[in-house]
mmCIF file of C-alpha atoms and ligand atoms in Angstrom:
data_model
loop_
_atom_site.group_PDB
_atom_site.id
_atom_site.type_symbol
_atom_site.label_atom_id
_atom_site.label_comp_id
_atom_site.label_asym_id
_atom_site.label_seq_id
_atom_site.Cartn_x
_atom_site.Cartn_y
_atom_site.Cartn_z
ATOM 1 C CA MET A 1 -36.949 -18.562 13.664
ATOM 2 C CA ALA A 2 -37.003 -14.693 13.119
ATOM 3 C CA VAL A 3 -40.065 -12.790 13.701
ATOM 4 C CA TYR A 4 -40.650 -9.829 11.306
ATOM 5 C CA LEU A 5 -43.055 -6.993 11.873
ATOM 6 C CA VAL A 6 -44.010 -5.364 8.593
ATOM 7 C CA THR A 7 -46.327 -2.270 8.619
ATOM 8 C CA GLY A 8 -48.181 -0.960 5.681
ATOM 9 C CA ALA A 9 -48.347 -4.709 4.684
ATOM 10 C CA ALA A 10 -51.665 -4.393 2.764
ATOM 11 C CA GLY A 11 -50.320 -1.535 0.582
ATOM 12 C CA PHE A 12 -48.359 -1.626 -2.562
ATOM 13 C CA ILE A 13 -44.748 -1.994 -1.361
ATOM 14 C CA GLY A 14 -45.498 -3.544 1.889
ATOM 15 C CA ALA A 15 -47.407 -6.347 0.225
ATOM 16 C CA ASN A 16 -44.611 -6.882 -2.294
ATOM 17 C CA TYR A 17 -42.164 -7.133 0.541
ATOM 18 C CA VAL A 18 -44.146 -9.634 2.489
ATOM 19 C CA HIS A 19 -44.513 -11.803 -0.661
ATOM 20 C CA HIS A 20 -40.646 -11.659 -1.173
ATOM 21 C CA LEU A 21 -39.878 -12.189 2.461
ATOM 22 C CA LEU A 22 -41.870 -15.499 2.525
ATOM 23 C CA GLU A 23 -39.847 -16.600 -0.558
ATOM 24 C CA TRP A 24 -36.545 -15.580 0.905
ATOM 25 C CA GLU A 25 -37.344 -16.921 4.476
ATOM 26 C CA PRO A 26 -40.134 -19.449 4.212
ATOM 27 C CA ASP A 27 -39.895 -20.194 7.901
ATOM 28 C CA ALA A 28 -40.085 -16.656 9.228
ATOM 29 C CA THR A 29 -42.963 -15.506 11.336
ATOM 30 C CA VAL A 30 -44.435 -12.404 9.641
ATOM 31 C CA VAL A 31 -46.671 -10.057 11.601
ATOM 32 C CA ALA A 32 -48.350 -7.922 8.911
ATOM 33 C CA VAL A 33 -49.695 -4.619 10.197
ATOM 34 C CA ASP A 34 -52.132 -2.312 8.381
ATOM 35 C CA TYR A 35 -54.991 -0.140 9.419
ATOM 36 C CA ILE A 36 -56.467 -0.455 5.886
ATOM 37 C CA GLY A 37 -56.612 3.268 5.002
ATOM 38 C CA PHE A 38 -57.603 4.404 1.608
ATOM 39 C CA ALA A 39 -54.768 2.657 -0.134
ATOM 40 C CA GLY A 40 -54.825 -0.541 2.025
ATOM 41 C CA ASN A 41 -56.254 -3.649 0.423
ATOM 42 C CA VAL A 42 -56.065 -6.997 2.289
ATOM 43 C CA ALA A 43 -56.549 -8.706 -1.008
ATOM 44 C CA ASN A 44 -52.898 -7.895 -1.836
ATOM 45 C CA LEU A 45 -51.950 -10.529 0.757
ATOM 46 C CA ASP A 46 -54.567 -13.082 -0.361
ATOM 47 C CA SER A 47 -52.166 -15.772 -1.549
ATOM 48 C CA VAL A 48 -50.119 -15.616 1.767
ATOM 49 C CA ILE A 49 -52.819 -14.783 4.235
ATOM 50 C CA ASP A 50 -52.571 -18.172 5.929
ATOM 51 C CA ARG A 51 -48.714 -17.683 6.408
ATOM 52 C CA VAL A 52 -48.930 -14.211 8.115
ATOM 53 C CA ILE A 53 -50.414 -12.918 11.361
ATOM 54 C CA PHE A 54 -52.408 -9.954 10.104
ATOM 55 C CA GLU A 55 -53.037 -7.194 12.618
ATOM 56 C CA LYS A 56 -55.459 -4.350 11.676
ATOM 57 C CA VAL A 57 -54.084 -1.544 13.846
ATOM 58 C CA ASP A 58 -52.954 2.043 13.631
ATOM 59 C CA ILE A 59 -49.169 2.476 13.902
ATOM 60 C CA ALA A 60 -49.718 5.964 15.387
ATOM 61 C CA ASP A 61 -51.409 4.472 18.415
ATOM 62 C CA LEU A 62 -48.605 4.042 20.960
ATOM 63 C CA GLU A 63 -50.546 1.950 23.426
ATOM 64 C CA VAL A 64 -51.793 -0.449 20.898
ATOM 65 C CA MET A 65 -48.455 -0.834 19.161
ATOM 66 C CA ASP A 66 -46.575 -1.356 22.369
ATOM 67 C CA ALA A 67 -48.937 -4.116 23.322
ATOM 68 C CA LEU A 68 -48.369 -5.616 19.838
ATOM 69 C CA TYR A 69 -44.644 -5.490 20.173
ATOM 70 C CA ARG A 70 -44.798 -7.153 23.580
ATOM 71 C CA ARG A 71 -47.152 -9.862 22.150
ATOM 72 C CA HIS A 72 -45.114 -10.605 19.165
ATOM 73 C CA ARG A 73 -41.532 -9.728 20.279
ATOM 74 C CA PRO A 74 -40.228 -8.778 16.731
ATOM 75 C CA ASP A 75 -36.633 -9.422 15.883
ATOM 76 C CA PHE A 76 -36.864 -7.248 12.647
ATOM 77 C CA VAL A 77 -39.136 -4.257 11.964
ATOM 78 C CA VAL A 78 -39.766 -2.727 8.544
ATOM 79 C CA ASN A 79 -42.016 0.390 8.566
ATOM 80 C CA PHE A 80 -43.730 1.013 5.294
ATOM 81 C CA ALA A 81 -46.924 2.369 6.760
ATOM 82 C CA ALA A 82 -47.755 5.773 5.402
ATOM 83 C CA GLU A 83 -50.371 7.766 3.643
ATOM 84 C CA SER A 84 -48.656 7.939 0.405
ATOM 85 C CA HIS A 85 -50.617 9.922 -2.289
ATOM 86 C CA ASN A 86 -49.594 13.459 -2.993
ATOM 87 C CA ASP A 87 -52.895 14.301 -4.628
ATOM 88 C CA ARG A 88 -54.874 13.117 -1.459
ATOM 89 C CA ALA A 89 -52.504 14.998 0.709
ATOM 90 C CA ILE A 90 -53.405 18.224 -0.956
ATOM 91 C CA LEU A 91 -57.022 17.611 -0.320
ATOM 92 C CA GLY A 92 -56.568 16.637 3.325
ATOM 93 C CA PRO A 93 -53.114 16.797 4.983
ATOM 94 C CA SER A 94 -53.976 15.773 8.595
ATOM 95 C CA SER A 95 -54.095 11.941 8.190
ATOM 96 C CA PHE A 96 -50.619 12.237 6.457
ATOM 97 C CA MET A 97 -49.180 13.898 9.444
ATOM 98 C CA ARG A 98 -50.560 11.196 11.798
ATOM 99 C CA SER A 99 -49.363 8.195 9.810
ATOM 100 C CA ASN A 100 -46.113 9.618 8.395
ATOM 101 C CA ALA A 101 -44.759 11.777 11.222
ATOM 102 C CA LEU A 102 -46.363 10.513 14.512
ATOM 103 C CA GLY A 103 -46.520 6.906 13.121
ATOM 104 C CA ALA A 104 -42.779 7.051 12.457
ATOM 105 C CA GLN A 105 -42.072 8.244 15.941
ATOM 106 C CA VAL A 106 -44.333 5.607 17.694
ATOM 107 C CA MET A 107 -42.752 2.851 15.715
ATOM 108 C CA ALA A 108 -39.201 4.059 16.687
ATOM 109 C CA GLU A 109 -40.414 4.464 20.340
ATOM 110 C CA CYS A 110 -41.813 0.858 20.380
ATOM 111 C CA SER A 111 -38.428 -0.508 18.984
ATOM 112 C CA ARG A 112 -36.781 1.434 21.820
ATOM 113 C CA LEU A 113 -39.013 0.114 24.552
ATOM 114 C CA VAL A 114 -39.121 -3.427 23.214
ATOM 115 C CA PRO A 115 -35.711 -3.711 21.589
ATOM 116 C CA VAL A 116 -35.330 -5.339 18.141
ATOM 117 C CA ARG A 117 -32.321 -6.617 16.154
ATOM 118 C CA SER A 118 -32.926 -3.900 13.560
ATOM 119 C CA HIS A 119 -35.573 -1.483 12.301
ATOM 120 C CA VAL A 120 -35.820 0.045 8.858
ATOM 121 C CA HIS A 121 -37.874 3.188 8.454
ATOM 122 C CA VAL A 122 -38.885 3.478 4.827
ATOM 123 C CA SER A 123 -38.952 6.872 3.379
ATOM 124 C CA THR A 124 -38.901 8.549 -0.047
ATOM 125 C CA ILE A 125 -36.755 10.611 -2.410
ATOM 126 C CA GLU A 126 -39.554 13.254 -2.133
ATOM 127 C CA VAL A 127 -38.164 14.455 1.314
ATOM 128 C CA TYR A 128 -35.451 16.154 -0.597
ATOM 129 C CA GLY A 129 -37.830 18.236 -2.592
ATOM 130 C CA GLU A 130 -37.199 19.345 -6.152
ATOM 131 C CA LEU A 131 -33.842 19.123 -7.913
ATOM 132 C CA ALA A 132 -32.367 22.469 -8.893
ATOM 133 C CA THR A 133 -31.577 22.986 -12.659
ATOM 134 C CA GLY A 134 -28.061 21.837 -13.170
ATOM 135 C CA ASP A 135 -27.943 19.675 -10.020
ATOM 136 C CA GLN A 136 -27.125 16.025 -10.816
ATOM 137 C CA TRP A 137 -28.896 14.327 -7.973
ATOM 138 C CA PHE A 138 -29.670 14.098 -4.318
ATOM 139 C CA THR A 139 -27.429 12.125 -1.903
ATOM 140 C CA GLU A 140 -27.827 11.223 1.822
ATOM 141 C CA ARG A 141 -26.049 14.556 2.483
ATOM 142 C CA SER A 142 -28.732 16.618 0.773
ATOM 143 C CA PRO A 143 -30.851 18.855 3.037
ATOM 144 C CA LEU A 144 -34.523 17.842 3.555
ATOM 145 C CA ASN A 145 -36.489 20.326 1.520
ATOM 146 C CA ALA A 146 -40.035 18.796 1.167
ATOM 147 C CA LYS A 147 -42.471 21.092 -0.494
ATOM 148 C CA THR A 148 -45.814 19.137 -0.573
ATOM 149 C CA PRO A 149 -48.015 18.052 2.363
ATOM 150 C CA TYR A 150 -47.209 14.366 1.675
ATOM 151 C CA SER A 151 -43.496 14.818 1.468
ATOM 152 C CA ALA A 152 -43.335 17.282 4.462
ATOM 153 C CA ALA A 153 -45.084 14.767 6.720
ATOM 154 C CA LYS A 154 -42.598 12.099 5.474
ATOM 155 C CA ALA A 155 -39.750 14.501 6.117
ATOM 156 C CA ALA A 156 -41.096 15.142 9.675
ATOM 157 C CA GLY A 157 -41.040 11.417 10.260
ATOM 158 C CA ASP A 158 -37.584 11.298 8.906
ATOM 159 C CA GLN A 159 -36.241 13.973 11.215
ATOM 160 C CA MET A 160 -37.695 12.022 14.248
ATOM 161 C CA VAL A 161 -36.058 8.795 12.986
ATOM 162 C CA ARG A 162 -32.808 10.650 12.626
ATOM 163 C CA ALA A 163 -33.084 11.944 16.161
ATOM 164 C CA TYR A 164 -33.799 8.467 17.532
ATOM 165 C CA MET A 165 -30.788 7.129 15.507
ATOM 166 C CA GLN A 166 -28.382 9.667 17.061
ATOM 167 C CA THR A 167 -29.870 9.800 20.534
ATOM 168 C CA TYR A 168 -30.213 5.907 20.947
ATOM 169 C CA PRO A 169 -27.402 4.534 18.713
ATOM 170 C CA ASP A 170 -27.781 0.985 20.041
ATOM 171 C CA MET A 171 -31.285 0.654 18.590
ATOM 172 C CA ASN A 172 -30.032 -0.338 15.079
ATOM 173 C CA LEU A 173 -32.446 2.054 13.476
ATOM 174 C CA ARG A 174 -31.922 2.585 9.659
ATOM 175 C CA LEU A 175 -33.580 4.905 7.229
ATOM 176 C CA THR A 176 -33.990 4.525 3.418
ATOM 177 C CA HIS A 177 -35.088 6.905 0.702
ATOM 178 C CA CYS A 178 -36.295 5.307 -2.398
ATOM 179 C CA ALA A 179 -37.106 6.475 -5.962
ATOM 180 C CA ASN A 180 -40.620 6.044 -7.510
ATOM 181 C CA ASN A 181 -41.715 2.428 -7.487
ATOM 182 C CA TYR A 182 -43.560 0.491 -10.163
ATOM 183 C CA GLY A 183 -44.744 -3.119 -10.185
ATOM 184 C CA PRO A 184 -47.774 -5.236 -9.116
ATOM 185 C CA PHE A 185 -50.352 -4.294 -6.474
ATOM 186 C CA GLN A 186 -50.164 -0.525 -6.927
ATOM 187 C CA LEU A 187 -53.336 1.370 -6.284
ATOM 188 C CA PRO A 188 -54.897 2.239 -9.658
ATOM 189 C CA GLU A 189 -54.747 5.989 -8.854
ATOM 190 C CA LYS A 190 -50.972 6.091 -9.426
ATOM 191 C CA LEU A 191 -49.701 6.829 -12.933
ATOM 192 C CA ILE A 192 -48.821 3.330 -14.374
ATOM 193 C CA PRO A 193 -51.861 1.304 -13.134
ATOM 194 C CA LEU A 194 -54.083 4.310 -13.793
ATOM 195 C CA ALA A 195 -52.878 4.375 -17.328
ATOM 196 C CA VAL A 196 -53.336 0.617 -17.893
ATOM 197 C CA THR A 197 -56.768 0.452 -16.237
ATOM 198 C CA ASN A 198 -58.022 3.501 -18.228
ATOM 199 C CA VAL A 199 -56.953 2.095 -21.542
ATOM 200 C CA LEU A 200 -58.449 -1.297 -20.807
ATOM 201 C CA ARG A 201 -61.674 0.447 -20.018
ATOM 202 C CA GLY A 202 -61.534 2.450 -23.295
ATOM 203 C CA ARG A 203 -60.558 5.732 -21.621
ATOM 204 C CA LYS A 204 -57.719 8.160 -22.427
ATOM 205 C CA VAL A 205 -54.763 8.360 -20.092
ATOM 206 C CA PRO A 206 -54.584 11.777 -18.250
ATOM 207 C CA VAL A 207 -51.220 13.322 -17.975
ATOM 208 C CA TYR A 208 -50.646 16.383 -15.676
ATOM 209 C CA GLY A 209 -49.592 19.597 -17.507
ATOM 210 C CA ASP A 210 -46.935 19.066 -20.189
ATOM 211 C CA GLY A 211 -46.087 15.682 -18.635
ATOM 212 C CA LEU A 212 -42.505 16.688 -18.528
ATOM 213 C CA GLN A 213 -42.066 16.243 -14.769
ATOM 214 C CA SER A 214 -39.070 13.921 -14.432
ATOM 215 C CA ARG A 215 -39.050 10.982 -12.056
ATOM 216 C CA ASP A 216 -36.487 8.358 -10.899
ATOM 217 C CA TRP A 217 -38.116 4.910 -11.459
ATOM 218 C CA LEU A 218 -37.268 1.586 -9.725
ATOM 219 C CA HIS A 219 -39.007 -1.745 -9.782
ATOM 220 C CA VAL A 220 -40.693 -2.567 -6.482
ATOM 221 C CA SER A 221 -38.804 -5.831 -6.162
ATOM 222 C CA ASP A 222 -35.434 -4.158 -6.335
ATOM 223 C CA HIS A 223 -36.753 -1.722 -3.631
ATOM 224 C CA CYS A 224 -37.870 -4.719 -1.442
ATOM 225 C CA ALA A 225 -34.391 -6.441 -1.910
ATOM 226 C CA ALA A 226 -32.601 -3.172 -0.915
ATOM 227 C CA VAL A 227 -34.801 -2.664 2.166
ATOM 228 C CA HIS A 228 -33.913 -6.299 3.217
ATOM 229 C CA ARG A 229 -30.297 -5.696 2.507
ATOM 230 C CA VAL A 230 -30.316 -2.604 4.834
ATOM 231 C CA LEU A 231 -32.352 -4.486 7.515
ATOM 232 C CA HIS A 232 -29.688 -7.263 7.643
ATOM 233 C CA ALA A 233 -26.522 -5.226 7.250
ATOM 234 C CA GLU A 234 -23.808 -5.411 9.895
ATOM 235 C CA LEU A 235 -23.092 -1.757 10.213
ATOM 236 C CA GLU A 236 -20.199 -0.104 11.950
ATOM 237 C CA PRO A 237 -21.038 2.120 14.930
ATOM 238 C CA THR A 238 -22.018 5.520 13.792
ATOM 239 C CA PRO A 239 -18.968 7.853 14.084
ATOM 240 C CA ALA A 240 -19.237 11.128 16.105
ATOM 241 C CA ALA A 241 -18.691 13.113 12.995
ATOM 242 C CA ALA A 242 -22.256 11.962 11.883
ATOM 243 C CA ALA A 243 -23.496 14.740 14.182
ATOM 244 C CA THR A 244 -22.781 17.311 11.442
ATOM 245 C CA ASP A 245 -22.514 14.848 8.433
ATOM 246 C CA PRO A 246 -25.714 12.976 7.679
ATOM 247 C CA GLY A 247 -23.973 10.966 5.040
ATOM 248 C CA LEU A 248 -22.335 9.098 7.946
ATOM 249 C CA LEU A 249 -25.659 8.070 9.472
ATOM 250 C CA PRO A 250 -27.237 4.661 8.704
ATOM 251 C CA ILE A 251 -29.193 6.205 5.803
ATOM 252 C CA PHE A 252 -29.307 4.739 2.389
ATOM 253 C CA ASP A 253 -30.711 6.216 -0.817
ATOM 254 C CA ILE A 254 -32.168 3.620 -3.312
ATOM 255 C CA SER A 255 -32.428 4.106 -7.063
ATOM 256 C CA ALA A 256 -31.608 2.617 -10.434
ATOM 257 C CA ARG A 257 -30.646 6.019 -11.793
ATOM 258 C CA CYS A 258 -33.515 5.723 -14.184
ATOM 259 C CA GLU A 259 -34.873 9.155 -15.041
ATOM 260 C CA VAL A 260 -37.979 9.204 -17.211
ATOM 261 C CA THR A 261 -40.695 11.823 -17.667
ATOM 262 C CA ASN A 262 -44.380 11.105 -16.859
ATOM 263 C CA LEU A 263 -45.288 11.610 -20.405
ATOM 264 C CA GLU A 264 -42.824 9.023 -21.590
ATOM 265 C CA ILE A 265 -44.109 6.576 -19.007
ATOM 266 C CA ALA A 266 -47.725 7.119 -20.148
ATOM 267 C CA ARG A 267 -46.602 6.750 -23.847
ATOM 268 C CA ARG A 268 -44.856 3.466 -22.986
ATOM 269 C CA VAL A 269 -47.777 1.961 -21.276
ATOM 270 C CA VAL A 270 -50.134 2.916 -24.071
ATOM 271 C CA THR A 271 -47.741 1.427 -26.697
ATOM 272 C CA GLU A 272 -47.404 -1.783 -24.623
ATOM 273 C CA LEU A 273 -51.182 -2.046 -24.802
ATOM 274 C CA GLY A 274 -50.981 -1.919 -28.507
ATOM 275 C CA ARG A 275 -52.602 1.629 -28.852
ATOM 276 C CA ASN A 276 -51.272 4.843 -30.441
ATOM 277 C CA PRO A 277 -50.083 7.265 -27.650
ATOM 278 C CA ASP A 278 -50.984 10.329 -29.781
ATOM 279 C CA GLU A 279 -54.653 9.186 -29.635
ATOM 280 C CA TRP A 280 -54.740 7.786 -26.096
ATOM 281 C CA ILE A 281 -53.147 10.401 -24.012
ATOM 282 C CA GLU A 282 -54.772 13.750 -22.946
ATOM 283 C CA HIS A 283 -53.148 16.495 -20.978
ATOM 284 C CA ILE A 284 -55.114 17.833 -18.069
ATOM 285 C CA PRO A 285 -54.482 20.730 -15.656
ATOM 286 C CA ASP A 286 -51.472 20.039 -13.455
ATOM 287 C CA ARG A 287 -51.826 19.583 -9.770
ATOM 288 C CA PRO A 288 -50.827 22.508 -7.549
ATOM 289 C CA ASN A 289 -47.180 22.613 -6.436
ATOM 290 C CA HIS A 290 -46.128 19.652 -8.520
ATOM 291 C CA ASP A 291 -42.386 18.689 -8.235
ATOM 292 C CA ARG A 292 -40.649 19.097 -11.553
ATOM 293 C CA ARG A 293 -37.677 16.770 -11.288
ATOM 294 C CA TYR A 294 -35.946 14.477 -8.885
ATOM 295 C CA LEU A 295 -33.249 11.846 -9.007
ATOM 296 C CA ILE A 296 -31.046 10.264 -6.222
ATOM 297 C CA ASP A 297 -27.602 8.614 -6.177
ATOM 298 C CA PRO A 298 -27.592 5.026 -4.886
ATOM 299 C CA GLY A 299 -23.773 5.101 -4.674
ATOM 300 C CA LYS A 300 -23.727 4.516 -0.915
ATOM 301 C CA ILE A 301 -25.933 1.383 -0.884
ATOM 302 C CA GLU A 302 -24.089 0.083 -3.892
ATOM 303 C CA SER A 303 -20.574 0.513 -2.456
ATOM 304 C CA GLN A 304 -21.308 -0.167 1.203
ATOM 305 C CA LEU A 305 -23.947 -2.910 1.009
ATOM 306 C CA ASP A 306 -23.226 -4.369 -2.449
ATOM 307 C CA TRP A 307 -26.850 -3.821 -3.643
ATOM 308 C CA ALA A 308 -27.674 -3.219 -7.341
ATOM 309 C CA PRO A 309 -31.018 -3.173 -9.081
ATOM 310 C CA SER A 310 -31.747 -6.196 -11.191
ATOM 311 C CA HIS A 311 -34.669 -5.066 -13.335
ATOM 312 C CA ASP A 312 -34.364 -3.575 -16.771
ATOM 313 C CA PHE A 313 -36.738 -0.596 -17.042
ATOM 314 C CA ALA A 314 -38.297 -1.539 -20.384
ATOM 315 C CA GLU A 315 -38.728 -5.114 -19.488
ATOM 316 C CA GLY A 316 -40.056 -4.176 -15.974
ATOM 317 C CA ILE A 317 -42.587 -1.796 -17.426
ATOM 318 C CA ALA A 318 -43.708 -4.477 -19.980
ATOM 319 C CA ALA A 319 -44.170 -7.063 -17.231
ATOM 320 C CA THR A 320 -45.998 -4.564 -14.938
ATOM 321 C CA VAL A 321 -48.438 -3.714 -17.695
ATOM 322 C CA ALA A 322 -48.987 -7.521 -18.322
ATOM 323 C CA TRP A 323 -49.584 -8.013 -14.600
ATOM 324 C CA TYR A 324 -52.467 -5.490 -14.584
ATOM 325 C CA VAL A 325 -53.862 -6.926 -17.749
ATOM 326 C CA GLU A 326 -53.890 -10.464 -16.181
ATOM 327 C CA HIS A 327 -55.290 -9.272 -12.908
ATOM 328 C CA HIS A 328 -58.482 -7.649 -14.097
ATOM 329 C CA GLY A 329 -60.482 -8.881 -11.088
ATOM 330 C CA TRP A 330 -58.049 -7.307 -8.598
ATOM 331 C CA TRP A 331 -58.289 -3.726 -9.854
ATOM 332 C CA GLU A 332 -61.951 -3.947 -10.819
ATOM 333 C CA GLN A 333 -62.849 -4.780 -7.283
ATOM 334 C CA ILE A 334 -60.818 -1.801 -6.061
ATOM 335 C CA ILE A 335 -62.516 0.553 -8.481
ATOM 336 C CA ALA A 336 -65.904 -0.914 -7.476
ATOM 337 C CA GLU A 337 -65.108 -0.216 -3.833
ATOM 338 C CA LYS A 338 -63.389 3.050 -3.999
ATOM 339 C CA GLY A 339 -64.897 4.668 -7.032
ATOM 340 C CA GLU A 340 -63.033 6.509 -9.886
ATOM 341 C CA LEU A 341 -59.424 7.130 -8.833
ATOM 342 C CA GLY A 342 -58.246 9.809 -11.241
ATOM 343 C CA PHE A 343 -57.891 13.449 -10.244
ATOM 344 C CA ASP A 344 -58.920 16.340 -12.330
ATOM 345 C CA TRP A 345 -57.639 19.570 -10.738
ATOM 346 C CA SER A 346 -59.842 21.782 -12.841
ATOM 347 C CA ARG A 347 -62.776 20.215 -10.924
ATOM 348 C CA VAL A 348 -61.160 19.266 -7.701
ATOM 349 C CA GLY A 349 -59.675 22.318 -6.073
ATOM 350 C CA PRO A 350 -57.490 22.055 -2.999
ATOM 351 C CA ALA A 351 -60.302 23.838 -0.956
ATOM 352 C CA ALA A 352 -62.943 21.344 -2.095
ATOM 353 C CA GLN A 353 -62.364 19.287 0.998
ATOM 354 C CA SER A 354 -60.574 19.760 4.353
ATOM 355 C CA HIS A 355 -59.752 17.724 7.377
HETATM 356 N N1 NAD B 401 -44.779 4.192 -3.987
HETATM 357 C C1 NAD B 401 -43.649 4.737 -4.133
HETATM 358 O O1 NAD B 401 -43.309 4.966 -5.281
HETATM 359 C C2 NAD B 401 -42.750 5.073 -3.042
HETATM 360 C C3 NAD B 401 -41.348 5.452 -3.233
HETATM 361 C C4 NAD B 401 -40.400 5.625 -2.297
HETATM 362 C C5 NAD B 401 -40.879 5.483 -0.909
HETATM 363 N N2 NAD B 401 -42.171 5.089 -0.673
HETATM 364 C C6 NAD B 401 -42.530 4.815 0.696
HETATM 365 O O2 NAD B 401 -42.842 3.460 0.949
HETATM 366 C C7 NAD B 401 -43.877 3.312 1.845
HETATM 367 C C8 NAD B 401 -44.905 2.463 1.227
HETATM 368 O O3 NAD B 401 -45.521 3.136 0.032
HETATM 369 P P1 NAD B 401 -46.554 2.542 -0.833
HETATM 370 O O4 NAD B 401 -46.499 3.073 -2.149
HETATM 371 O O5 NAD B 401 -46.659 0.988 -0.601
HETATM 372 O O6 NAD B 401 -47.910 3.173 -0.153
HETATM 373 P P2 NAD B 401 -49.449 2.621 -0.041
HETATM 374 O O7 NAD B 401 -50.213 3.852 0.166
HETATM 375 O O8 NAD B 401 -49.733 1.764 -1.230
HETATM 376 O O9 NAD B 401 -49.449 1.702 1.232
HETATM 377 C C9 NAD B 401 -49.316 2.260 2.536
HETATM 378 C C10 NAD B 401 -49.980 1.315 3.455
HETATM 379 O O10 NAD B 401 -49.893 1.921 4.732
HETATM 380 C C11 NAD B 401 -51.101 1.741 5.472
HETATM 381 N N3 NAD B 401 -51.105 2.651 6.561
HETATM 382 C C12 NAD B 401 -51.081 4.048 6.362
HETATM 383 N N4 NAD B 401 -51.067 4.679 7.614
HETATM 384 C C13 NAD B 401 -51.217 3.642 8.479
HETATM 385 C C14 NAD B 401 -51.265 3.680 9.960
HETATM 386 N N5 NAD B 401 -51.253 4.792 10.537
HETATM 387 N N6 NAD B 401 -51.296 2.514 10.521
HETATM 388 C C15 NAD B 401 -51.258 1.297 9.910
HETATM 389 N N7 NAD B 401 -51.247 1.237 8.484
HETATM 390 C C16 NAD B 401 -51.236 2.439 7.871
HETATM 391 C C17 NAD B 401 -52.173 1.984 4.403
HETATM 392 O O11 NAD B 401 -53.422 1.429 4.757
HETATM 393 C C18 NAD B 401 -51.486 1.234 3.166
HETATM 394 O O12 NAD B 401 -51.947 -0.147 3.116
HETATM 395 C C19 NAD B 401 -44.330 4.647 2.186
HETATM 396 O O13 NAD B 401 -43.718 4.967 3.370
HETATM 397 C C20 NAD B 401 -43.888 5.582 1.174
HETATM 398 O O14 NAD B 401 -43.596 6.892 1.637
HETATM 399 C C21 NAD B 401 -43.122 4.844 -1.697
#
């Protein structure tokens, strides 16, 4: 029976992946790792907690992680663990550097010292930065050009993973960059759950600036299936030409080519809830240094690994809104524990807090 080590397992995507994994492979041993940072929520694993081995540890701690690897001897590793919220990274970048950069290196180092069958490092479209006017999309060949503290810390982790990939090619280390995800279990400070939970509490939906920031959206289940596909892919050895062509490295960009503005997302959510968007949306000051647009091309994973998204965007958003409506208790508990989760940059300046 295969042993899976899944980090960030109490976060949004990690928890969704653990749920899917136990459906896909009911006999798998799943070691679910999370240090329960701001976004971590063990309740995301409630319905499967008896079927996983939960380890509350920091992936950036080499000694602890090395011991954990030696104890559990994972066959497959998926590293979702990261500090993930752009707004919070502006207020305090340090923890982002630790989890996203050092954590990525420690995880790769553990898989080097205690070899695994394959290891996927999960990264984001945001490492490519902002798409220039006229550019169609990013690909695996695009230069990393992160411009926010969150995405720069992720890019630092990516660079280290790329270095391990090329220095230790037998490690079976793979890297993915995904579009923005939506679906169940997302912390209600992100756009879609924030919009739903605000409307359900009689509050308007805040939209940064003009709301015309354009994002690439993918249902979280499609992301999980793509990561699983990459994890299990039988890949050819990396050719020497990959030294100067990152498109030849085991890197896969994941997207449904679904470009939607933040304003359109907010309007859809409000409409799904039976309210008039013109009355329920308010524009608030934009956050500093906000990426205007990004979109990536999933052509490589489609052609090489035969992956395709299965969720229609309109249906996926409707189902997601319904999930938050049905799971009142889940998000009320989070708000009770963590307080209000929206940001207002006219009141919260970047200098308001530093770490
Ligand atoms: N949410 C998206 O739209 C999106 C899109 C593309 C890629 N990603 C990437 O997917 C991954 C998961 O994102 P998410 O949205 O689920 O984030 P999330 O913030 O909801 O979850 C991340 C989890 O990692 C845990 N964590 C953070 N640092 C840790 C550490 N040092 N040790 C152990 N656990 C730690 C947190 O406690 C949290 O539970 C991240 O790497 C993110 O960059 C996210």
